[in-house]
One Martini backbone bead per residue (centre of mass of N, CA, C, O) as a GRO file, in nm:
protein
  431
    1UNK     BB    1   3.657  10.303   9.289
    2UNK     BB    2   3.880  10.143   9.492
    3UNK     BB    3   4.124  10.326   9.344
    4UNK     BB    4   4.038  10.577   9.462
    5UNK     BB    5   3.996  10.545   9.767
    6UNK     BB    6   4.299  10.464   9.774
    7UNK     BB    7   4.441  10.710   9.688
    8UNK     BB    8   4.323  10.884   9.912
    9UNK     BB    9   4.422  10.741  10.140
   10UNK     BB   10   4.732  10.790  10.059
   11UNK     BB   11   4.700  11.077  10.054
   12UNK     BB   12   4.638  11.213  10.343
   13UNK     BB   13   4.899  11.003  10.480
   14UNK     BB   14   5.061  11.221  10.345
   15UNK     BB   15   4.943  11.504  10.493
   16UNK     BB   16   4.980  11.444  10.729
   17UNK     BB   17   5.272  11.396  10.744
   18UNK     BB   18   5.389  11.652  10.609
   19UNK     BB   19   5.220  11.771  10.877
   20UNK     BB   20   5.448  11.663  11.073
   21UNK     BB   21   5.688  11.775  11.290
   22UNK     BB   22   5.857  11.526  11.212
   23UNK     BB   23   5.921  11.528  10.896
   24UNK     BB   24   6.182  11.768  10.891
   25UNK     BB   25   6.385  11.735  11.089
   26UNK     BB   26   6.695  11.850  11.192
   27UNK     BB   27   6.691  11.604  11.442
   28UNK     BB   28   6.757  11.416  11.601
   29UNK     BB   29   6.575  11.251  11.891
   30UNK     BB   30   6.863  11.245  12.059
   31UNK     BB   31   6.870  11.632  12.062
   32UNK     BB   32   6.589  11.627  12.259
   33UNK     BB   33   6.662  11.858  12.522
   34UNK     BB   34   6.896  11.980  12.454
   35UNK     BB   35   7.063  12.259  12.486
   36UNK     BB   36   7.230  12.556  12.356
   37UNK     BB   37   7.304  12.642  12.638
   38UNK     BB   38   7.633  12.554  12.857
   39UNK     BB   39   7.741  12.465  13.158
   40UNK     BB   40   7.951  12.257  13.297
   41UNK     BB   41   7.733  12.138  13.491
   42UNK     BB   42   7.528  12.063  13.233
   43UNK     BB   43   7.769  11.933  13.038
   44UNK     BB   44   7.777  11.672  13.283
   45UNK     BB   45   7.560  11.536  13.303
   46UNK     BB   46   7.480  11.486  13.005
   47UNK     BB   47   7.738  11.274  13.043
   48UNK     BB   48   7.565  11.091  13.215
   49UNK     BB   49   7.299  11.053  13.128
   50UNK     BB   50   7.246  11.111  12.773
   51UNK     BB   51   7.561  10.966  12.685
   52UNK     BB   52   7.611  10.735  12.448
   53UNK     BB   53   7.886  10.672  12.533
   54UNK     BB   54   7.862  10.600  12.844
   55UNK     BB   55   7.636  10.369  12.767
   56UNK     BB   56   7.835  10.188  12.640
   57UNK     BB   57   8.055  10.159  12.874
   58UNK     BB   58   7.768  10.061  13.092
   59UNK     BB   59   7.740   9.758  12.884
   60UNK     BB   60   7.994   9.607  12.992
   61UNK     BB   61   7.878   9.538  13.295
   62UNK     BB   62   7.613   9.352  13.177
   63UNK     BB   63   7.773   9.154  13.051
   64UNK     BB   64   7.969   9.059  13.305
   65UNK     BB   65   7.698   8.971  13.473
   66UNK     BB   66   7.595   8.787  13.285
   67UNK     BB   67   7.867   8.561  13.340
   68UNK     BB   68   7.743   8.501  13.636
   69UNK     BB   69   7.516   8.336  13.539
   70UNK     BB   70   7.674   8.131  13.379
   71UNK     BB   71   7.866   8.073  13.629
   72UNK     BB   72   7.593   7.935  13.780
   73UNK     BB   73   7.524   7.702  13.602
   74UNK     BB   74   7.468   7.418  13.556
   75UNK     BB   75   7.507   7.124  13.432
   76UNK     BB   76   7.340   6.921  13.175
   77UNK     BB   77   7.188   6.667  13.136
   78UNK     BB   78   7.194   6.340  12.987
   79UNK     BB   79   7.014   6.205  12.708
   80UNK     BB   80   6.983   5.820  12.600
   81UNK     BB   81   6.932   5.621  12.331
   82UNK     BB   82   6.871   5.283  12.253
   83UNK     BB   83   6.851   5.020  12.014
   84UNK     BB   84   6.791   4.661  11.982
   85UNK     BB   85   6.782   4.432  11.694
   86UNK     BB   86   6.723   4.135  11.524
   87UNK     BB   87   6.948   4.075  11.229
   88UNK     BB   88   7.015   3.747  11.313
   89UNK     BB   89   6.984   3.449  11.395
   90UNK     BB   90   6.907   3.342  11.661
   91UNK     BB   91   6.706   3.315  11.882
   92UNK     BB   92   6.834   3.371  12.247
   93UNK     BB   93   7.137   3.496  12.220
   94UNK     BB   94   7.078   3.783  12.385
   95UNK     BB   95   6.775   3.815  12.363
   96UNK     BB   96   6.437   3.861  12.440
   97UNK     BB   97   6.309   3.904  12.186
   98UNK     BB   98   6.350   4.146  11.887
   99UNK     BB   99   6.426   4.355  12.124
  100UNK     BB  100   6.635   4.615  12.265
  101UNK     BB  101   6.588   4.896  12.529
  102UNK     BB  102   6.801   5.228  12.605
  103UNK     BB  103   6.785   5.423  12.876
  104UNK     BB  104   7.006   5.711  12.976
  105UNK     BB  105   7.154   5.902  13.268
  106UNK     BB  106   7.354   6.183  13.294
  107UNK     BB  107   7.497   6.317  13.548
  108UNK     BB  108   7.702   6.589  13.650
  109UNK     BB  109   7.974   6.653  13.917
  110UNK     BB  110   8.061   6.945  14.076
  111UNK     BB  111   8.286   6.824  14.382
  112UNK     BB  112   8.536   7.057  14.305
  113UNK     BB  113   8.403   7.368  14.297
  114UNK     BB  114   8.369   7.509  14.049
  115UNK     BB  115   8.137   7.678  14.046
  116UNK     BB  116   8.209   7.871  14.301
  117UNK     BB  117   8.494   7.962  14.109
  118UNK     BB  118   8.313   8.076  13.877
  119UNK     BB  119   8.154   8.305  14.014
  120UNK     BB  120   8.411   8.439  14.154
  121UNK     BB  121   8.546   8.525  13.923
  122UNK     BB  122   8.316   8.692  13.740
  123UNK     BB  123   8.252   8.896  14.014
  124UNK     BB  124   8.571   9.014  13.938
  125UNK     BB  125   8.513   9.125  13.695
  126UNK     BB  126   8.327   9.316  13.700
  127UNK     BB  127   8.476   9.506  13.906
  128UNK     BB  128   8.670   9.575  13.693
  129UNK     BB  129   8.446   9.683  13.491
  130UNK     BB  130   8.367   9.901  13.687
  131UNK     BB  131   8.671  10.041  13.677
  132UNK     BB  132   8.667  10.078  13.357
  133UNK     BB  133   8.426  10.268  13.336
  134UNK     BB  134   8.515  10.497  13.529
  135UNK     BB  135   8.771  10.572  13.408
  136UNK     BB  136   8.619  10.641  13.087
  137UNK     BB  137   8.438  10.863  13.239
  138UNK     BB  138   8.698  11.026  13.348
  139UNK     BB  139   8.787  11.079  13.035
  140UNK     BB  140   8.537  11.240  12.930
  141UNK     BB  141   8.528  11.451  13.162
  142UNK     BB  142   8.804  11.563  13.060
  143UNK     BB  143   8.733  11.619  12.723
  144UNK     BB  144   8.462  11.799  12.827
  145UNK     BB  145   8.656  12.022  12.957
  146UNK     BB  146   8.811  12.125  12.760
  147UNK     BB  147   8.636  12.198  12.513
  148UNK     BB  148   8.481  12.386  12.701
  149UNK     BB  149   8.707  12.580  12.754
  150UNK     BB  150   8.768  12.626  12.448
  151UNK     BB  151   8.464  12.734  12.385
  152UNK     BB  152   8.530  12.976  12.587
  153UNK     BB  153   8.797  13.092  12.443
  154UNK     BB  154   8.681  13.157  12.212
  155UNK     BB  155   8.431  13.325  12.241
  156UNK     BB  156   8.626  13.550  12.422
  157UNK     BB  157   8.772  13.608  12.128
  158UNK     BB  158   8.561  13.697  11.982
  159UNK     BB  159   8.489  13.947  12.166
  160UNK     BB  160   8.764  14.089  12.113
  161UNK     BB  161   8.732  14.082  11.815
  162UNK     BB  162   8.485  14.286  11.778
  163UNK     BB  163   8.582  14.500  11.931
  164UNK     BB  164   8.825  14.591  11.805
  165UNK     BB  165   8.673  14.649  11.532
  166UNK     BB  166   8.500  14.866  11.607
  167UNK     BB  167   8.759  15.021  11.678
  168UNK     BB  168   8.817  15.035  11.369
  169UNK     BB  169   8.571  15.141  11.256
  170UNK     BB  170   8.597  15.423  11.397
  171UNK     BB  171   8.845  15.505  11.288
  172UNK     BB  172   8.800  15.498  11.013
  173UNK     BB  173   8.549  15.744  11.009
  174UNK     BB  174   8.779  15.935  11.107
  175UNK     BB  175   8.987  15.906  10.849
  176UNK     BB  176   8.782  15.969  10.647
  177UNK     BB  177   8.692  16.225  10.721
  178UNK     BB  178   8.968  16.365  10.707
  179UNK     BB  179   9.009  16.338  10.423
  180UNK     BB  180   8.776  16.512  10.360
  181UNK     BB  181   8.968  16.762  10.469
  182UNK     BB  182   9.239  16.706  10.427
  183UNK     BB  183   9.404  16.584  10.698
  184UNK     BB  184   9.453  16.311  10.533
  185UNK     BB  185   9.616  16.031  10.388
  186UNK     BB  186   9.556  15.804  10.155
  187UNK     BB  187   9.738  15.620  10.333
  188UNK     BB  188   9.546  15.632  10.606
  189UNK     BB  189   9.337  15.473  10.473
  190UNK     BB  190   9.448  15.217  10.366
  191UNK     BB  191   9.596  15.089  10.613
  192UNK     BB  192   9.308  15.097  10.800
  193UNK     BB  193   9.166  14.884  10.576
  194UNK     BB  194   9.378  14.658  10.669
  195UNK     BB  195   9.335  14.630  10.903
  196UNK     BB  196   9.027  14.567  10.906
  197UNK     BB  197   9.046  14.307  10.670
  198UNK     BB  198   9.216  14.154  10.874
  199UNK     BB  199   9.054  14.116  11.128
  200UNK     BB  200   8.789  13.978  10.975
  201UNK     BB  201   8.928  13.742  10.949
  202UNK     BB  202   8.965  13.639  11.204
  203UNK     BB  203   8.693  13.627  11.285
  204UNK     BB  204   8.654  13.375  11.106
  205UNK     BB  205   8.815  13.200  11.230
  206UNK     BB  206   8.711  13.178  11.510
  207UNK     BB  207   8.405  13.096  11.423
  208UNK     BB  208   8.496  12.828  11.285
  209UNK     BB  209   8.656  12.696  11.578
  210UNK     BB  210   8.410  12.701  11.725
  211UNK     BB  211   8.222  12.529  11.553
  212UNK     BB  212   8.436  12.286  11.594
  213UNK     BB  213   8.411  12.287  11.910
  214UNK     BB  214   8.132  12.230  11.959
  215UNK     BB  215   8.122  11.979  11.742
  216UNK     BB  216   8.357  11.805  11.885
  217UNK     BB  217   8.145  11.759  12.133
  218UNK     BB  218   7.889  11.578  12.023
  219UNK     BB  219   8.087  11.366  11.901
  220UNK     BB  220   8.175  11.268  12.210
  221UNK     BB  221   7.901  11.223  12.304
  222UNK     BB  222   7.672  11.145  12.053
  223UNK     BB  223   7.583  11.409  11.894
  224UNK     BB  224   7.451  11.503  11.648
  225UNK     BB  225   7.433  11.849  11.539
  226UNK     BB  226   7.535  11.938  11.853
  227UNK     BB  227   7.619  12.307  11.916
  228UNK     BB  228   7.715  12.436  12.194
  229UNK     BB  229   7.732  12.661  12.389
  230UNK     BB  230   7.935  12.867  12.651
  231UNK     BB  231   7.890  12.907  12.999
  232UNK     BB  232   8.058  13.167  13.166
  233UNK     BB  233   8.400  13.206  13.385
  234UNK     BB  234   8.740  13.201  13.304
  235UNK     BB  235   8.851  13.015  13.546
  236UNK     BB  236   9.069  12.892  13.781
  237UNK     BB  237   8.966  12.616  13.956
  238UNK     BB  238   9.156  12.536  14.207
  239UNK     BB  239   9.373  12.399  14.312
  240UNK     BB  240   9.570  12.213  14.478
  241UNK     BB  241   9.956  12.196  14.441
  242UNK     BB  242  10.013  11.913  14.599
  243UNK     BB  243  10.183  11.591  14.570
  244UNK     BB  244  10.119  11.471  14.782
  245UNK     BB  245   9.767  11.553  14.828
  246UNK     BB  246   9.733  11.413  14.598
  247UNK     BB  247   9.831  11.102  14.597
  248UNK     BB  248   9.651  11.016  14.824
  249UNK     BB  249   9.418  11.045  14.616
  250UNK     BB  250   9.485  10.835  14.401
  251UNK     BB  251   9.513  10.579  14.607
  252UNK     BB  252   9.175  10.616  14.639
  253UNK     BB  253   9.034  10.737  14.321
  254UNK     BB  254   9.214  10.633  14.104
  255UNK     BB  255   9.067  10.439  13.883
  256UNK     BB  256   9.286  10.288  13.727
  257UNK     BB  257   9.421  10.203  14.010
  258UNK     BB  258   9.192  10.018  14.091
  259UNK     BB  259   9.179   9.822  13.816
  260UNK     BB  260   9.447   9.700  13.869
  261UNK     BB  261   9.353   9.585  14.180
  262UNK     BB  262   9.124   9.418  14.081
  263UNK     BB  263   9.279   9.247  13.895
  264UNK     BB  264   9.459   9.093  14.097
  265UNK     BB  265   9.167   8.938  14.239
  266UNK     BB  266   9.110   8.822  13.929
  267UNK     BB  267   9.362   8.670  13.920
  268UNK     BB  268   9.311   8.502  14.204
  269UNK     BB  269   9.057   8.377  14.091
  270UNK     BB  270   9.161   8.243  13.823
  271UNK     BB  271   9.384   8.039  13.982
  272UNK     BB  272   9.150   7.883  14.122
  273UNK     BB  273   8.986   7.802  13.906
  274UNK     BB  274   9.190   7.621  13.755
  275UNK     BB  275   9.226   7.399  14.019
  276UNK     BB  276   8.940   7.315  13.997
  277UNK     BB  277   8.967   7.247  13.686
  278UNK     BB  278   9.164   6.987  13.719
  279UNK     BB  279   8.916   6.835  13.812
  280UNK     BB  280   8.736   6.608  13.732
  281UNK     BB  281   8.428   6.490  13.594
  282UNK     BB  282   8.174   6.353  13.729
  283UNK     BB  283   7.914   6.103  13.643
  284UNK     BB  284   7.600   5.999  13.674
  285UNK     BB  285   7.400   5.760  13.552
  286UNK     BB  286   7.085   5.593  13.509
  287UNK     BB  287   6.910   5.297  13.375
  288UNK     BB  288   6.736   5.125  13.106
  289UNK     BB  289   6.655   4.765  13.010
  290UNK     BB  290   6.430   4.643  12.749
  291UNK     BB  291   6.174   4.435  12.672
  292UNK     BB  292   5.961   4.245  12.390
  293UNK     BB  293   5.855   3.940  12.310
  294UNK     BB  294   5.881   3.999  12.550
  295UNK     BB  295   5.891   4.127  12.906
  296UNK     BB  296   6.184   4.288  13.007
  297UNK     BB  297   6.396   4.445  13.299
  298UNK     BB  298   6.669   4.680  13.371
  299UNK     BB  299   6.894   4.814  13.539
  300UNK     BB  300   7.080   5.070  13.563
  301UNK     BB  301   7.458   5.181  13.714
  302UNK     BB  302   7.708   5.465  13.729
  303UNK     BB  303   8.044   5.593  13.610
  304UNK     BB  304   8.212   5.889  13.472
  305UNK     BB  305   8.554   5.929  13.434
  306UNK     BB  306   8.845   6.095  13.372
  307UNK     BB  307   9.182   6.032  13.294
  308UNK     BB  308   9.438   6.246  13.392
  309UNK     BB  309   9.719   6.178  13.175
  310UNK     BB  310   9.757   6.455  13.029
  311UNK     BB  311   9.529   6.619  13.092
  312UNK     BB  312   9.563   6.830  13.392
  313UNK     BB  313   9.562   7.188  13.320
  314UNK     BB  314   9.843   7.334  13.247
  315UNK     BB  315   9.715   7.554  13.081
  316UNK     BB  316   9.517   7.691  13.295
  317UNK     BB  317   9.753   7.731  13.504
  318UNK     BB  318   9.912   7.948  13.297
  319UNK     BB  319   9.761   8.130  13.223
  320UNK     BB  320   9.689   8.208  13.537
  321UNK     BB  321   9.972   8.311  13.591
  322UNK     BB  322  10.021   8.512  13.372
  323UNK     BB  323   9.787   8.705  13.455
  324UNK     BB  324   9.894   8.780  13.735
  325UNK     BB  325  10.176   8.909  13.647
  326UNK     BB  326  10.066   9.093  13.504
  327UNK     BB  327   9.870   9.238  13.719
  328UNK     BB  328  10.126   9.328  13.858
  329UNK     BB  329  10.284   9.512  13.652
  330UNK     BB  330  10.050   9.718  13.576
  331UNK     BB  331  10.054   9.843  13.862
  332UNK     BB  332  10.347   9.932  13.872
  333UNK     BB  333  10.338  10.103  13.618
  334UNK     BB  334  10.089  10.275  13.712
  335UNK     BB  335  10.228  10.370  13.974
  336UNK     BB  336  10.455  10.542  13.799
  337UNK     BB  337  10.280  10.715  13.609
  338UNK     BB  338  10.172  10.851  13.745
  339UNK     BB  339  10.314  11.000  13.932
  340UNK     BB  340  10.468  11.145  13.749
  341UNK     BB  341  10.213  11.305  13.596
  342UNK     BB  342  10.173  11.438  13.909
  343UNK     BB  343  10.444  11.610  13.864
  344UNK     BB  344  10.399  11.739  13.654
  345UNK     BB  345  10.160  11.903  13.644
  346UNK     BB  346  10.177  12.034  13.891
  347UNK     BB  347  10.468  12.182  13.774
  348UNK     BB  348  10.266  12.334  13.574
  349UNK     BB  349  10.044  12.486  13.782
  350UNK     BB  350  10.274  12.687  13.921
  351UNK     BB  351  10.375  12.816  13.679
  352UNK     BB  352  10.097  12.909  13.541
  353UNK     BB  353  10.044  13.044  13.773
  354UNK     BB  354  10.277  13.272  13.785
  355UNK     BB  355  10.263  13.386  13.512
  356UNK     BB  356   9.979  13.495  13.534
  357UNK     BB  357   9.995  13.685  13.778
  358UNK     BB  358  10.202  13.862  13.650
  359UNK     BB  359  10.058  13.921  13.393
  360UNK     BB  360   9.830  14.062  13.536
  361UNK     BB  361  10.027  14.294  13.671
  362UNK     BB  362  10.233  14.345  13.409
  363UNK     BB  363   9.998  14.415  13.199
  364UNK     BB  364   9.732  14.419  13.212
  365UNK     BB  365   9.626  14.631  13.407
  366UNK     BB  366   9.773  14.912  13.244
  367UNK     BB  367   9.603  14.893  12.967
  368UNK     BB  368   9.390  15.126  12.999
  369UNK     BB  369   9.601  15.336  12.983
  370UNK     BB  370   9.754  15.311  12.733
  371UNK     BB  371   9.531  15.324  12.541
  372UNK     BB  372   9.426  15.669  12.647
  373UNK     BB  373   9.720  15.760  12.545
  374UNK     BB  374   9.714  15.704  12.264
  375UNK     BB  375   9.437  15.868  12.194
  376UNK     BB  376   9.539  16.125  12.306
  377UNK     BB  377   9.776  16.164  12.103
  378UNK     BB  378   9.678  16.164  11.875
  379UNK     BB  379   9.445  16.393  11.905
  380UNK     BB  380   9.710  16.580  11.952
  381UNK     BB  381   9.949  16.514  11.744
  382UNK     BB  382  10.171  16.322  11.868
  383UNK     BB  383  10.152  16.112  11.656
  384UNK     BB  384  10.014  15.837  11.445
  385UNK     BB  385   9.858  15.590  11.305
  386UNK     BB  386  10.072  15.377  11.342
  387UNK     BB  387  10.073  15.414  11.698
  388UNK     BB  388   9.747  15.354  11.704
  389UNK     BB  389   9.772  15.073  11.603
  390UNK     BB  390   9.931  14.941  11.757
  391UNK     BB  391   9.830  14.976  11.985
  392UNK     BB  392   9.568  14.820  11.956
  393UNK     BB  393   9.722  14.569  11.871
  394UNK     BB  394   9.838  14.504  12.184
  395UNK     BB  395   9.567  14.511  12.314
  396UNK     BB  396   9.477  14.259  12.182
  397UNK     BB  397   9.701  14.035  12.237
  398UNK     BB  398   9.685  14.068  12.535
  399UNK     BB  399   9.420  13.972  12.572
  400UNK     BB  400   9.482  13.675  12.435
  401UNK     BB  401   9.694  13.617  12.631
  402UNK     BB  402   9.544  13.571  12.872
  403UNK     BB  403   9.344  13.326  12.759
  404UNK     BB  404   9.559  13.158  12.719
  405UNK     BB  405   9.697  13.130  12.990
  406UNK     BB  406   9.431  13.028  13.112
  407UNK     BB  407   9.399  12.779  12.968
  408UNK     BB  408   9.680  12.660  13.041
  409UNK     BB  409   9.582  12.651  13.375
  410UNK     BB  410   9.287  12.477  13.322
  411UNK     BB  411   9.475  12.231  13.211
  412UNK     BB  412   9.674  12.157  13.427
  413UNK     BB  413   9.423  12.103  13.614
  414UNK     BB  414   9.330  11.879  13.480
  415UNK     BB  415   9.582  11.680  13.477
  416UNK     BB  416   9.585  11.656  13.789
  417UNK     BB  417   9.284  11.541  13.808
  418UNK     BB  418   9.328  11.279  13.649
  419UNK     BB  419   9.570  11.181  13.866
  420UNK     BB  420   9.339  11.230  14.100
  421UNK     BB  421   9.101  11.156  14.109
  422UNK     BB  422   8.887  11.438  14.073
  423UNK     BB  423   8.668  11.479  13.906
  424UNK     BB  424   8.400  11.359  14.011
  425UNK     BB  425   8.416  11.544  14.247
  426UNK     BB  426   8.426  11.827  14.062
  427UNK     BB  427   8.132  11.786  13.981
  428UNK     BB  428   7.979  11.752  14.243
  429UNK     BB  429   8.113  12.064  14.339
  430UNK     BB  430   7.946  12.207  14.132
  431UNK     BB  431   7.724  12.494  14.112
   0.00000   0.00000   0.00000
């Protein structure tokens, strides 16, 4: 009767669990209120607030701040005993009575600054750690602000790509009709079935990497399974593209070049800790030494401290000294890589800008009518399918080259903005 209604009760908690929402959940729990469709500003949030990349980036902070902790505590006494028994020979030849006990106390003295030294070297890490945490933040902004622009212009090519179609299947019902009446030769309808079912290849490779760099945006984020829509409208940040006035914003913006300045006063903060390690430590002792049958009883004090005969600290000192040299070198070598860097980019983003308005002034603006054009010829008999094809394919082309262009302009300035340090600036200005 007992195993009937354990098994009752484990039927039971096994229908609770499957009808539970939670039972076949096809998300972690980690994708749990993240948007479906996503503006840059809102998927740059996402990306501050809830991505667990940025999460672990945060967690080196924690560690580094540890170590000031670490560096703040004193050295702990040290406590002796030790007993001698008399083993042999004659009583009251070492002391009297049986036995004599020994307990000492030894306190260390940090007496040439070190704790003050290593507190200070550790605070100095933090600094760093903090400005490597903010490098890795706006690389991460740089990283999903392409992806988003990316998966915004495959959304647009793939509209583009859809419109066509339709545009094309359009094309094809009229040349069947025409077939059908007899106006039309079976090789214009073979013609335009083939450029239709061309088309659709392109709609599903489009498909394909819209889906995979969605996908590739959820994975750099942190959220498995979640593959966000992008809203919005494709067009560039606007940038100025000025290279002293990018320049003088990056000596003062740019995580990078701020880490490598700050690893400099962490590397002066451990070469004075190393001078000070080089201090031995005195310990300073305390004890007492008894005895029983009888009972007596004496004080100890003294001291005790390393003789620096060999090890003076040379390794230490060698060590902290080559820190700041390396140091000295990354920021030098950081501070000609950016600048060249953002003259790469500004003067990619002149270009790209320059390229971009010719583009649209004359090939864009013109396209509705050409395209007008052809449609009239054709259909006035002026013309015949395989000119009304090339139109057709000409201007998916051209809007799709525009699609291009456009994406590598706000892609120029995605790394303009990277070398001057103004990511996180202009997603703070976004509205």
């Amino acid at each position: 009767m007992k195993t009937i209604r354990a098994q009752a009760r484990v039927g039971a908690v096994l229908v609770m669990l499957l009808n539970s929402p939670f039972a076949f959940s096809e998300e972690p729990a980690t994708n749990q209120g993240l948007p479906n469709v996503v503006s840059i500003r809102q998927l740059l949030q996402v990306v501050r607030e809830k991505s667990p990349r940025y999460a672990v980036a945060r967690s080196q902070i924690e560690a580094a701040q540890a170590e000031v902790v670490a560096a703040s505590v004193l050295p702990n006494p040290k406590i002796s005993y030790g007993r001698y028994d008399q083993a042999g020979g004659q009583r009251n030849t070492q002391f009297d009575g049986p036995s004599q006990q020994n307990i000492t106390v030894e306190v260390p003295m940090l007496l040439a600054g070190q704790r003050g030294a290593r507190r200070e070297s550790a605070e100095r890490q933090v600094e760093v750690t903090e400005a490597n945490v903010e490098a890795e933040y706006n690389r991460l902004i740089r990283e999903t602000w392409r992806l988003f622009v990316q998966l915004l212009t495959g959304q647009q090519r793939l509209a583009v790509l859809e419109e066509a179609d339709q545009e094309l299947e359009r094309m094809q019902n009229i040349i069947t009709g025409k077939e059908n009446a007899g106006t039309a030769s079976r090789y214009d309808v073979m013609r335009i079935t083939q450029e239709v079912l061309n088309l659709k290849a392109k709609l599903e490779s489009a498909r394909t990497d819209n889906a995979s760099t969605a996908g590739e945006l959820g994975v750099l984020l942190g959220f498995p399974n979640w593959k966000p829509q992008a809203e919005g409208v494709l067009k560039p940040i606007g940038i100025k593209a000025d290279v002293d006035t990018l320049w003088s914003q990056a000596e003062q913006a740019n995580p990078e070049l701020e880490s490598a300045r700050r690893e400099i006063i962490a590397a002066d903060s451990g070469l004075e800790r190393a001078k000070r390690e080089r201090w031995p430590i005195p310990s300073l002792m305390l004890g007492t030494a008894f005895t029983d049958q009888p009972y007596g009883n004496a004080v100890f004090s003294g001291l005790s401290v390393d003789v620096p005969l060999f090890d003076r600290g040379q390794g230490g000192m060698a060590r902290a000294s080559a820190e700041k040299h390396a140091a000295l070198l990354k920021r030098e070598l950081l501070l000609s890589s950016t600048r060249q860097e953002l003259e790469r980019a500004v003067e990619v983003v002149a270009s790209r800008r320059a390229t971009l308005a010719k583009f649209e002034r004359d090939v864009v603006a013109p396209l509705p009518t050409l395209k007008q054009m052809a449609e009239d010829a054709y259909r006035l008999g002026r013309s015949g399918l395989l000119e009304l094809l090339d139109s057709s394919r000409s201007n998916t082309e051209i809007r799709l080259n525009h699609l291009e262009l456009l994406t590598a302009e706000i892609q120029a300035e995605l790394d303009a903005m990277m070398a001057s340090g103004q990511l996180a600036a202009a997603f703070e200005d976004l509205k």
